[in-house]
Short mmCIF file of C-alpha atoms and ligand atoms in Angstrom, two decimals:
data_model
loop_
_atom_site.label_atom_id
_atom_site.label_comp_id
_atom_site.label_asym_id
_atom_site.label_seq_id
_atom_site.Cartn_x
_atom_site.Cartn_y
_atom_site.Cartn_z
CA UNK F 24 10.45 -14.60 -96.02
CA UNK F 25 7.94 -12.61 -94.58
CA UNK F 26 8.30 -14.79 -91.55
CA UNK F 27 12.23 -13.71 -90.72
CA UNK F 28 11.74 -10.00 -91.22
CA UNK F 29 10.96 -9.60 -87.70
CA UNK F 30 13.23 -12.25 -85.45
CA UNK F 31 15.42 -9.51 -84.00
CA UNK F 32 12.07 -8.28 -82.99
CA UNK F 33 10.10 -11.62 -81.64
CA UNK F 34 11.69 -11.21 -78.09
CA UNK F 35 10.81 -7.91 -77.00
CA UNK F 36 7.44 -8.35 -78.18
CA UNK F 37 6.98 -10.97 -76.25
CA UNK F 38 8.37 -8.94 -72.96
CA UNK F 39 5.10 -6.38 -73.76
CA UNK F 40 2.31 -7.83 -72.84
CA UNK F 41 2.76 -9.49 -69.39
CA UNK F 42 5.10 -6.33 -68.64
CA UNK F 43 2.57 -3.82 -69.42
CA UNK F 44 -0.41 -6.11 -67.96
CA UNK F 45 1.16 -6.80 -64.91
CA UNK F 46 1.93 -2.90 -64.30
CA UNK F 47 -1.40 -2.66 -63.13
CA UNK F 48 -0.37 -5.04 -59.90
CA UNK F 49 0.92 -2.11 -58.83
CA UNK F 50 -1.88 -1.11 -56.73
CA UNK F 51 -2.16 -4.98 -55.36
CA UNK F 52 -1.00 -6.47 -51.97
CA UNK F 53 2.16 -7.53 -51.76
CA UNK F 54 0.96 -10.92 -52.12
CA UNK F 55 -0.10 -11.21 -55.15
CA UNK F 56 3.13 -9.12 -56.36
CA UNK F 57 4.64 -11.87 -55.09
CA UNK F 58 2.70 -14.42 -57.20
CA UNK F 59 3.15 -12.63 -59.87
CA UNK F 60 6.95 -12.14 -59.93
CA UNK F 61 6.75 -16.14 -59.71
CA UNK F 62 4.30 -16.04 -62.64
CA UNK F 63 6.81 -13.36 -64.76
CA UNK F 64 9.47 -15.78 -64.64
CA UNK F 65 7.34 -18.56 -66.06
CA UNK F 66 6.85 -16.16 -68.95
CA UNK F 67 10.69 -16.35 -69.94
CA UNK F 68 10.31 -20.55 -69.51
CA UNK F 69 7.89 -20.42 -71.52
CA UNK F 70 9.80 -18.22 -74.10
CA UNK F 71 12.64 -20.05 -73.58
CA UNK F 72 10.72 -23.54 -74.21
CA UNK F 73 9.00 -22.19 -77.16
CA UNK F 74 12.28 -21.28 -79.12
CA UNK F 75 13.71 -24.29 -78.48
CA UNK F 76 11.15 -26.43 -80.30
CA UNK F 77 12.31 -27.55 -83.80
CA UNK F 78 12.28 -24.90 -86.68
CA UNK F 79 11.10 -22.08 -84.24
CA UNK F 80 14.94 -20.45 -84.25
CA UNK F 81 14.11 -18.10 -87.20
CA UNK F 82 10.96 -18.09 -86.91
CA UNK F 83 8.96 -14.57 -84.98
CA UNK F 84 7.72 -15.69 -81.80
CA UNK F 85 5.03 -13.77 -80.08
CA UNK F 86 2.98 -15.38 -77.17
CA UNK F 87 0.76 -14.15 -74.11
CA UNK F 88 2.12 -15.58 -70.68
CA UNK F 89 -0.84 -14.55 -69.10
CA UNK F 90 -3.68 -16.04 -71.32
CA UNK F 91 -1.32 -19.50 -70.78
CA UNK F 92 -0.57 -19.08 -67.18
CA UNK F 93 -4.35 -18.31 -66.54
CA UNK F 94 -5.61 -21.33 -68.20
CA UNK F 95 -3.71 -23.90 -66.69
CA UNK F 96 -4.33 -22.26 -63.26
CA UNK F 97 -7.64 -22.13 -64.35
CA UNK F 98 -7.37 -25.77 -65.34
CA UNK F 99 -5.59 -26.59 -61.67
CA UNK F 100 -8.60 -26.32 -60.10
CA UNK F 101 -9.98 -29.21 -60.94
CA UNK F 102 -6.36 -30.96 -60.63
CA UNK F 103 -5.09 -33.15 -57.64
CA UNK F 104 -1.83 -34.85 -57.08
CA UNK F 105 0.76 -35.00 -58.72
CA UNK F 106 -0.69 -33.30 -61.73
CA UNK F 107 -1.81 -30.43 -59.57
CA UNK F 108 1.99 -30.09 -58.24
CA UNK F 109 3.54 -30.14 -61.85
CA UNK F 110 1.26 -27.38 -62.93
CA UNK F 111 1.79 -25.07 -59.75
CA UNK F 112 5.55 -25.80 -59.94
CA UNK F 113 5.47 -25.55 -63.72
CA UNK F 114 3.19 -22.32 -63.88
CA UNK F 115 6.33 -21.16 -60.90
CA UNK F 116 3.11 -20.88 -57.75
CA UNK F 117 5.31 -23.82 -56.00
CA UNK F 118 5.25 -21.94 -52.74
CA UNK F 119 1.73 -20.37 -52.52
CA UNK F 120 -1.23 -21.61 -51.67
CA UNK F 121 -4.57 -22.65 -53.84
CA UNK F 122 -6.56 -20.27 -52.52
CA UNK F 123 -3.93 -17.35 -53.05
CA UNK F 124 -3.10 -18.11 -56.60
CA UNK F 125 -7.14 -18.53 -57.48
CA UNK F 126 -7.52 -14.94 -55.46
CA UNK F 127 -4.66 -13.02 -57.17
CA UNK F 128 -6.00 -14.48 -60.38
CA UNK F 129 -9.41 -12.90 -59.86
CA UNK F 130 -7.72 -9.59 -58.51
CA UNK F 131 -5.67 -9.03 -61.78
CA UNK F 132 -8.91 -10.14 -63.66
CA UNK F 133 -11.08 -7.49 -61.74
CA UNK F 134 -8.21 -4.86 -62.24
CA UNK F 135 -7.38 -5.43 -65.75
CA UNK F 136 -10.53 -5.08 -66.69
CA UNK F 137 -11.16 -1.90 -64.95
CA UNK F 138 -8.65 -0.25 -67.00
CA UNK F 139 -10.62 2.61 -69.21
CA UNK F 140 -7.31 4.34 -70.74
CA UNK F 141 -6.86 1.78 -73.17
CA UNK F 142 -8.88 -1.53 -74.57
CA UNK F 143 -8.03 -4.24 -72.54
CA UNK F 144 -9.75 -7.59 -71.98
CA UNK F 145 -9.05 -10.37 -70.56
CA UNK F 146 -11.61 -13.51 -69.69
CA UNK F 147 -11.99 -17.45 -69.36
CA UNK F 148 -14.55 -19.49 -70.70
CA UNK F 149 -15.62 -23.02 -70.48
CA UNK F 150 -17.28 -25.35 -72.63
CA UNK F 151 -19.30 -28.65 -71.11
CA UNK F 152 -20.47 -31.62 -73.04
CA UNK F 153 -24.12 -31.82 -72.14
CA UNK F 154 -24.36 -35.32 -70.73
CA UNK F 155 -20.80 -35.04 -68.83
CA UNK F 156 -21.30 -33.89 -65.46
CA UNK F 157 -18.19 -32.00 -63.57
CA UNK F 158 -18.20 -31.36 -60.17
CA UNK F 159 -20.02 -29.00 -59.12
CA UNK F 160 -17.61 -26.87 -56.51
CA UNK F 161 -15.26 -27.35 -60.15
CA UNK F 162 -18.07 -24.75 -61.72
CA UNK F 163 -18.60 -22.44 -58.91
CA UNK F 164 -14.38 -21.88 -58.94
CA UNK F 165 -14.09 -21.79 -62.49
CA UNK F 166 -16.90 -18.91 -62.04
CA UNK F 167 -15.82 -17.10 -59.26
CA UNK F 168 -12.24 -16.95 -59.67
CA UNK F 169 -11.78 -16.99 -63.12
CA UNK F 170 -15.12 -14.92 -63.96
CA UNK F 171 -15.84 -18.07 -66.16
CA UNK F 172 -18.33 -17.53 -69.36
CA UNK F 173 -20.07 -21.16 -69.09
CA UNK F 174 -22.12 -23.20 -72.06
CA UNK F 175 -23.24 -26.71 -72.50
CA UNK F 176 -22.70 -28.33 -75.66
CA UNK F 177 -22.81 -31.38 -77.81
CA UNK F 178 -18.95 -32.23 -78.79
CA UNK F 179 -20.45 -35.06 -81.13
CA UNK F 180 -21.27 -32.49 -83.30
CA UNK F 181 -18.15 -31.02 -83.96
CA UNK F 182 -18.91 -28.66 -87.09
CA UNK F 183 -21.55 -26.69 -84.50
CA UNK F 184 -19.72 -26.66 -81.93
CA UNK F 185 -16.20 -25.47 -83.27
CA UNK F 186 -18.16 -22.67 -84.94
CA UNK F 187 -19.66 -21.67 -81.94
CA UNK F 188 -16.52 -21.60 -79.95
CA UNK F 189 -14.87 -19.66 -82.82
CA UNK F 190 -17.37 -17.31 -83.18
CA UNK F 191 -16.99 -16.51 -79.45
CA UNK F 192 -12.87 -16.69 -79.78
CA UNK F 193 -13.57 -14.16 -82.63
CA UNK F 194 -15.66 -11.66 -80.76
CA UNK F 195 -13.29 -11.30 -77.70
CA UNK F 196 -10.56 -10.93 -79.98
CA UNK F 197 -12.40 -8.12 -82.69
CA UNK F 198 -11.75 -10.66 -85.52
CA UNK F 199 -7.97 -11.26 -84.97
CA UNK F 200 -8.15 -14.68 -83.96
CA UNK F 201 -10.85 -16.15 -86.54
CA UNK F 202 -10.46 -19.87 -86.79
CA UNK F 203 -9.15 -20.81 -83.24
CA UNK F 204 -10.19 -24.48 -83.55
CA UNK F 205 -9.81 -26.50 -86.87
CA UNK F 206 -9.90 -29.78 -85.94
CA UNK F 207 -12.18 -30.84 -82.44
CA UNK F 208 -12.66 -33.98 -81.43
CA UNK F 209 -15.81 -35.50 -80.98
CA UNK F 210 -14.70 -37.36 -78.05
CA UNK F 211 -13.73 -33.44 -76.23
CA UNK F 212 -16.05 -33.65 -72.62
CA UNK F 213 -14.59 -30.15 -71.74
CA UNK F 214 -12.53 -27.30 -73.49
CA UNK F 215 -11.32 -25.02 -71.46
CA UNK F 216 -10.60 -20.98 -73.20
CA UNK F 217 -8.80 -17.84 -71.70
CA UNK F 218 -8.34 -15.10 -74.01
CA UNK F 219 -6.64 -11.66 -73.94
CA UNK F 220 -7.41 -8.36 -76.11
CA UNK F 221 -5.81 -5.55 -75.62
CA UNK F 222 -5.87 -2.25 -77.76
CA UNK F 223 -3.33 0.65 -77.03
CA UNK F 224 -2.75 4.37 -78.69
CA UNK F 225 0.79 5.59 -78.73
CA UNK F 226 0.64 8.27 -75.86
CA UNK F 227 3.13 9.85 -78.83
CA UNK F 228 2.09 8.84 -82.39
CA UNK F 229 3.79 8.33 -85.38
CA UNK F 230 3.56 10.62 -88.40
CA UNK F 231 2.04 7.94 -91.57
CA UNK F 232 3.92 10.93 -93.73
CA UNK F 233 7.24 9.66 -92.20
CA UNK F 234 6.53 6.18 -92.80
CA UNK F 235 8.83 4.66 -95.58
CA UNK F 236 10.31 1.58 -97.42
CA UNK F 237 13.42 0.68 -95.33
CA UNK F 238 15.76 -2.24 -95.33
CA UNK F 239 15.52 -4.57 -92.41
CA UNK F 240 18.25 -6.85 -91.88
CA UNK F 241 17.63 -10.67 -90.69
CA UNK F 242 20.87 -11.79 -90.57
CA UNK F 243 24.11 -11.31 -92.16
CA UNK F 244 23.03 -12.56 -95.48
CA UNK F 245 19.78 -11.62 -95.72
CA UNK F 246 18.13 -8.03 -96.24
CA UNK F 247 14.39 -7.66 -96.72
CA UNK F 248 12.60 -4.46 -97.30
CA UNK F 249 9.57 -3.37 -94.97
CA UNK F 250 7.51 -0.50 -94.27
CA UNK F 251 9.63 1.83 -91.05
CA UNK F 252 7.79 3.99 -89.29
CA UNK F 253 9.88 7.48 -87.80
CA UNK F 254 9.40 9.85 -85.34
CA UNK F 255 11.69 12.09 -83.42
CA UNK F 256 10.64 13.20 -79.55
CA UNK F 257 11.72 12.66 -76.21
CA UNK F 258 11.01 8.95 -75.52
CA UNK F 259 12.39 6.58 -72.46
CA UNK F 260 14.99 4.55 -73.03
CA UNK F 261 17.67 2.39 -71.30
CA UNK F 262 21.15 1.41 -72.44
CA UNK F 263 21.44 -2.38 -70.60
CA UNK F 264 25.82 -2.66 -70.31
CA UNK F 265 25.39 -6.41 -69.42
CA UNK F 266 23.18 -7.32 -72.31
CA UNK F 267 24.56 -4.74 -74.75
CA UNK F 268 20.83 -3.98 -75.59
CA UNK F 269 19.08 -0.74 -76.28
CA UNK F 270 15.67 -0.74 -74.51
CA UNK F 271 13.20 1.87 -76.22
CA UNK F 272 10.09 2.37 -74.22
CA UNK F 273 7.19 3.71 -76.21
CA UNK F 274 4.51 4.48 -73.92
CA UNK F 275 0.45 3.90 -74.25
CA UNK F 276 -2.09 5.84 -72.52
CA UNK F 277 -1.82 4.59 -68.36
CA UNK F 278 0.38 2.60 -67.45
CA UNK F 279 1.07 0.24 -70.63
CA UNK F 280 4.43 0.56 -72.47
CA UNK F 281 5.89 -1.29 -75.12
CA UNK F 282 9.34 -1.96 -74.59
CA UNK F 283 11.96 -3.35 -77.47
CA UNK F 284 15.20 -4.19 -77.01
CA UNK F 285 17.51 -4.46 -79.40
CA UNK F 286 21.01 -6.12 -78.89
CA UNK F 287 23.68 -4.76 -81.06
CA UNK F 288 25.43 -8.07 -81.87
CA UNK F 289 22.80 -11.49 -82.16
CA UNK F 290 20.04 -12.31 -80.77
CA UNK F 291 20.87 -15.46 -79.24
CA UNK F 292 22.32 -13.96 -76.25
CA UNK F 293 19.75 -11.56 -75.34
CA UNK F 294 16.95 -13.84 -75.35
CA UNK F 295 19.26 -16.42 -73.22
CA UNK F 296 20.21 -13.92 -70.43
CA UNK F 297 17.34 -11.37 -70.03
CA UNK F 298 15.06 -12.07 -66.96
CA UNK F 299 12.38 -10.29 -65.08
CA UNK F 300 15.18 -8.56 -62.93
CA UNK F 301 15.77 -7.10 -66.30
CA UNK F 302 13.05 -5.54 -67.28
CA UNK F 303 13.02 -4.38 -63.50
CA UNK F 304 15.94 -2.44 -64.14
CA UNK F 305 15.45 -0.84 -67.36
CA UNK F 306 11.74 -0.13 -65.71
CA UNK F 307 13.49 1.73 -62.95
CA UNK F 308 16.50 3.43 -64.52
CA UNK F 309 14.75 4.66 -67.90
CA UNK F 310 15.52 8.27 -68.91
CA UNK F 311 14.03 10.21 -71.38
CA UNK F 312 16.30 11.72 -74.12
CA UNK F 313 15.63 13.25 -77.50
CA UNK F 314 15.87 10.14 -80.31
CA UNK F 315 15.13 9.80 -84.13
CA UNK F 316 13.56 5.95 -84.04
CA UNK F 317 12.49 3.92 -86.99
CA UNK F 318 10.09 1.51 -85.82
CA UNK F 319 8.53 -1.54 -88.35
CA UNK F 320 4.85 -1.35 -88.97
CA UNK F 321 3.83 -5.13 -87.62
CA UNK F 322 1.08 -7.50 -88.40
CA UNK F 323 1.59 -10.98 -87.49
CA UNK F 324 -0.16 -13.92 -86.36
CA UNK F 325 1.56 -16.92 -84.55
CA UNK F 326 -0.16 -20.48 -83.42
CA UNK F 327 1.53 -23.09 -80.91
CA UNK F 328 0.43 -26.66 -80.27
CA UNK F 329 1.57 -26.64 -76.68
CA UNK F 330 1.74 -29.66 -75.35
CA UNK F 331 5.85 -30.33 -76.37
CA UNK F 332 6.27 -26.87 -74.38
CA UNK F 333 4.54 -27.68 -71.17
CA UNK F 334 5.76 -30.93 -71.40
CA UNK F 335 9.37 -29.61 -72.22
CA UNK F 336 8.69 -27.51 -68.73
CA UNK F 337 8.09 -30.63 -66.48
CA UNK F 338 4.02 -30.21 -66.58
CA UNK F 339 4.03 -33.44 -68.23
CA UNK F 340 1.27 -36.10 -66.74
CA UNK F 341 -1.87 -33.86 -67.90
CA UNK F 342 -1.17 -34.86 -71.15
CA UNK F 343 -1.09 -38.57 -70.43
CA UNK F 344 -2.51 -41.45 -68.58
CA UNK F 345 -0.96 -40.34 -65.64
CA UNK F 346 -3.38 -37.48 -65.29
CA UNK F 347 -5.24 -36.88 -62.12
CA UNK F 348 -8.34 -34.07 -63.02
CA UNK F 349 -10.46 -35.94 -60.14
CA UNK F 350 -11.32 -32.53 -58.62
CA UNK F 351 -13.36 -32.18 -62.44
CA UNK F 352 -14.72 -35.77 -62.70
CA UNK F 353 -14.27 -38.63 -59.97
CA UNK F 354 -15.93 -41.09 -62.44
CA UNK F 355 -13.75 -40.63 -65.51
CA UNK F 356 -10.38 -40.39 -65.98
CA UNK F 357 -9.56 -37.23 -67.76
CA UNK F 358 -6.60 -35.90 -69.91
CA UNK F 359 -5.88 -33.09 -71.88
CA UNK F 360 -5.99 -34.07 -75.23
CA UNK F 361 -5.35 -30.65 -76.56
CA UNK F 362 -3.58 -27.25 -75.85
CA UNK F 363 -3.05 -24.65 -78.44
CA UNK F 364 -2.08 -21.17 -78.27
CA UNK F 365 -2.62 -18.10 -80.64
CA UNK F 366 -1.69 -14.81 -80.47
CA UNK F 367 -1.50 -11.61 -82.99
CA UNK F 368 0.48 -7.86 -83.60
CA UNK F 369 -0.49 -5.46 -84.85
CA UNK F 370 1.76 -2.40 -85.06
CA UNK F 371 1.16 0.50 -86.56
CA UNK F 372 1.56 4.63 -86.33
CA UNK F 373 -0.94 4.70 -83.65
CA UNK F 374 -0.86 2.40 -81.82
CA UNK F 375 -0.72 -1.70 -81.00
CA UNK F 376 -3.69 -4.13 -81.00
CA UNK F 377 -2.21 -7.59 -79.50
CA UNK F 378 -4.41 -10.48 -78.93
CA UNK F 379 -4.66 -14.26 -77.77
CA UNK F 380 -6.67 -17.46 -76.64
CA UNK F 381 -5.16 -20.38 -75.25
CA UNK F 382 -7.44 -23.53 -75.44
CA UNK F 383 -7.39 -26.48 -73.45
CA UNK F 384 -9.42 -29.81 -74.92
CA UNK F 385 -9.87 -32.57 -72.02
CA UNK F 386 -11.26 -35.73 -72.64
CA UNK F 387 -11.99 -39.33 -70.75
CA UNK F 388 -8.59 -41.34 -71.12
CA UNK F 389 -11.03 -44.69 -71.58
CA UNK F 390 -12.15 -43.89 -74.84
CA UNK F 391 -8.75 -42.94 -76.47
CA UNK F 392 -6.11 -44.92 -75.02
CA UNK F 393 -6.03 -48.29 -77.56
CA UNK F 394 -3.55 -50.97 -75.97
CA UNK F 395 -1.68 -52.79 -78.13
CA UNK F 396 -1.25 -56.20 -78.28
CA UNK F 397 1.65 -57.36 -80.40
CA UNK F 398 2.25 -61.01 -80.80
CA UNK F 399 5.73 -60.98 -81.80
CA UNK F 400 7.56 -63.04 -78.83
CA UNK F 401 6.32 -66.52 -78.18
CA UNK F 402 2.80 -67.02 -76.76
CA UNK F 403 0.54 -69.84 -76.64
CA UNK F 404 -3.17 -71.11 -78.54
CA UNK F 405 -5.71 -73.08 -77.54
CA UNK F 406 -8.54 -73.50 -79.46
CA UNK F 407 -11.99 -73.80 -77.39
CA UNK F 408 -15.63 -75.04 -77.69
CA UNK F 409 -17.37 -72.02 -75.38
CA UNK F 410 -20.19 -73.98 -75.14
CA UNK F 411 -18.91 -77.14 -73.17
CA UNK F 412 -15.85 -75.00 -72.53
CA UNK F 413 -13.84 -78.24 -74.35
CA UNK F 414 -10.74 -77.51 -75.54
CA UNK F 415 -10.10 -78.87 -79.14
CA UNK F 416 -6.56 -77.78 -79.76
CA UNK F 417 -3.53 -76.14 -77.80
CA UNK F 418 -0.13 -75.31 -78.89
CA UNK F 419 3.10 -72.75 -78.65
CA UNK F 420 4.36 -70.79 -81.22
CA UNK F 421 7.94 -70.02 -80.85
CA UNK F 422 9.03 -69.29 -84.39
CA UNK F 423 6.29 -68.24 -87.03
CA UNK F 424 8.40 -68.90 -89.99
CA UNK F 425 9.07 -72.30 -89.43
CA UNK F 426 6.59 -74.16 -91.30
CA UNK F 427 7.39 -77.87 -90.27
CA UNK F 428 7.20 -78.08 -86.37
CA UNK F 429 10.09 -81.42 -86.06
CA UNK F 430 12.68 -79.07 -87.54
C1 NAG M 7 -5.39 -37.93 -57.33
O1 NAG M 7 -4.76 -37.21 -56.29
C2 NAG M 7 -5.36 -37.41 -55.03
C3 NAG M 7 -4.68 -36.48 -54.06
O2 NAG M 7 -3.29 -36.67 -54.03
C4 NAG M 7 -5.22 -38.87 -54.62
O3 NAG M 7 -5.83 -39.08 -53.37
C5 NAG M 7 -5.89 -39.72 -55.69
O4 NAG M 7 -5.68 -41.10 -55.39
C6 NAG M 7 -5.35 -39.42 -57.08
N1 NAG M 7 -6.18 -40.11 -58.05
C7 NAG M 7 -5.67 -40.65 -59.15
C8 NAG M 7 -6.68 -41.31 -60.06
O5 NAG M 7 -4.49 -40.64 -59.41
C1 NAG M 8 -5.65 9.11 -72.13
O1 NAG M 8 -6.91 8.69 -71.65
C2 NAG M 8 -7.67 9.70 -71.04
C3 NAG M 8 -8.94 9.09 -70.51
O2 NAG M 8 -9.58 8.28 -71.48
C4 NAG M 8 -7.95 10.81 -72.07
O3 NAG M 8 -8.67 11.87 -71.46
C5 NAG M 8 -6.65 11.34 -72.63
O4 NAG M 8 -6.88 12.26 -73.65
C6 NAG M 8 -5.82 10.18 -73.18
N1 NAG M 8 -4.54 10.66 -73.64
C7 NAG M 8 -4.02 10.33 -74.82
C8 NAG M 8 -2.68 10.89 -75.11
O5 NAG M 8 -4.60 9.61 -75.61
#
């Protein structure tokens, strides 16, 4: 149950983080605006991909576009082909360059991290099997694009080394994200991490006094009862016509907002229409106006397994034999073996703590791909002497089940 209360809710929350992160392009060259608007619209693919996996309709969805988008860029550096074309197509960079998506990712980096107003984090880390060597000019990007924590570990043993990477997934995220990895395997050369923290106050707080048991309502059938918070003040807000959707902006310290939107019939067709030139508009056009709003107090935690959803978005050969990571390793043929995603929301009178790490597990094809060899068409035996390479018997079998051969 506790997983439905908040559906109606699962979109907007969504629309938060990259919105609010990637207010602070403001100040950025046009360039990377442009990069970014590319990289906004891969946010609502990746929405849209995520809902449409089985069971996830009323389920609460909450995700962080960026912490994806920056790991497989991230993870593009060492990519060539066409691997390296389905993640820069995929990830919506078709048209730029390398060397401009690496530099806007360093830029928003370097500027996110600036930010002082509230507690915002954002990083990349990467974790090397000790006897695998990468390529070196691999390293050096990973490091000076994407600010790159490195370490060098032993994969074999996989109880040390999954606490160690979720002890570090733990401190980045203050504790929300606890238990990242469950299951690594030993065969894992390289796992790839990008995480995001971020930790606003309400630039107007909610009374705890007003907050009280209210009814929320999943669907037409179902009513569940949750804790509302209340407050009324002057807040932004935008009344979207074409979406029949209320859009309440509630406003951290800088730049950061929350906004929610809340259609007034289903949710289906909000979270099928609404685009960045949405959230554009109700960016622009917002006007603040006295309101009485009854907000839910939030604390959820979400986990993907990402490799349907990329794959359901065309970035498919990474995940398969097909994958060409020879600007990582030129003398193994790599894959990604794993991709998961976590994020978590917390919501309460004053303020929002949102977090999430998306990890990327990338191992030599070689040792994992088992071919199969089934005999169940006709094939032929010989039986041989390897010594004097004499062959002692030879035969067909066309039809197992027949027992005597002159039938
Ligand atoms: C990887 O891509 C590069 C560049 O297109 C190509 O030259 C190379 O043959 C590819 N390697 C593999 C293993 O597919
Ligand atoms: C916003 O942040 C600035 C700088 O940290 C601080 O001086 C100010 O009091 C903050 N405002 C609110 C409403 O928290």
């Amino acid at each position: 149950m506790a997983k439905n209360i908040l559906c109606l809710w699962s979109c907007l929350f969504s629309v938060l983080i990259y919105t609010s992160v990637h207010g602070a392009l403001e100040q950025e060259t046009e360039n990377n605006i442009q990069i970014f608007e590319n990289n906004n619209d891969f946010a609502f693919r990746l929405y849209k991909s995520i809902v449409a996996q089985p069971d996830s309709q009323s389920k609460n969805v909450f995700f962080s576009p960026l912490s994806v988008s920056m790991a497989l860029a991230a993870l593009s550096l060492g990519a060539a082909g066409e691997t390296h074309q389905q993640l820069f197509s995929g990830l919506g960079f078709k048209s730029s360059s390398s060397e401009e998506v690496h530099k806007a990712f360093l830029n928003l980096l370097q500027t996110l991290n600036q930010r002082t107003d509230v507690d915002l984090e954002v990083g990349t880390a990467l974790y090397v099997q000790d006897t695998f060597r990468p390529h070196a000019d691999f390293l050096e990007k990973m490091k000076r694009f994407y600010l790159s924590d490195g370490f060098s570990v032993d994969f074999t043993k996989t109880a040390e080394t999954t606490e160690q990477i979720n002890k570090y997934v733990s401190e980045k995220t203050r504790g929300k994200i606890s238990k990242f990895i469950k299951d690594l395997d030993s065969r894992t050369v390289m796992y790839l991490l990008s995480y995001v923290y971020f930790k606003g106050k309400w630039l107007i707080p909610f009374n705890p006094k007003s907050t009280e048991q209210r009814n929320f309502h999943v669907d037409d059938e179902t009513t569940v009862p949750i804790q509302m918070m209340y407050k009324k003040d002057y807040f932004d807000a935008y009344y979207d016509h074409q979406l029949s959707a209320q859009v309440l902006f509630l406003h951290y310290n800088d730049s950061f907002s929350m906004m929610l939107a809340l259609p007034e019939k289903g949710l289906s067709a909000l979270e099928e229409t609404v685009s960045l030139q949405h959230i554009v508009k109700w960016l622009r056009w917002k006007k603040k106006q006295k309101y009485e709003i009854y907000v839910p107090k939030l604390s959820l935690k979400t986990s993907y397994s990402l490799e349907n959803i990329l794959t359901g978005m065309g970035m498919t050969d990474m995940f398969t034999n097909k994958a060409n990571f020879t600007g990582i390793s030129s003398e193994e043929n790599l894959f990604v073996s794993e991709a998961e995603h976590q994020a978590s929301l917390d919501v309460d009178e004053t303020g929002a703590t949102a977090t999430a790490v998306t990890g990327l597990g990338i191992m030599p094809f070689s040792w994992t791909y088992t071919p199969v060899l089934d005999f169940n068409h006709p094939f032929m035996i010989f039986i041989v002497d390897r010594k004097t390479t004499n062959i002692l018997f030879m035969g067909k079998i066309v039809n197992p089940a027949k027992k005597d051969a002159n039938q």
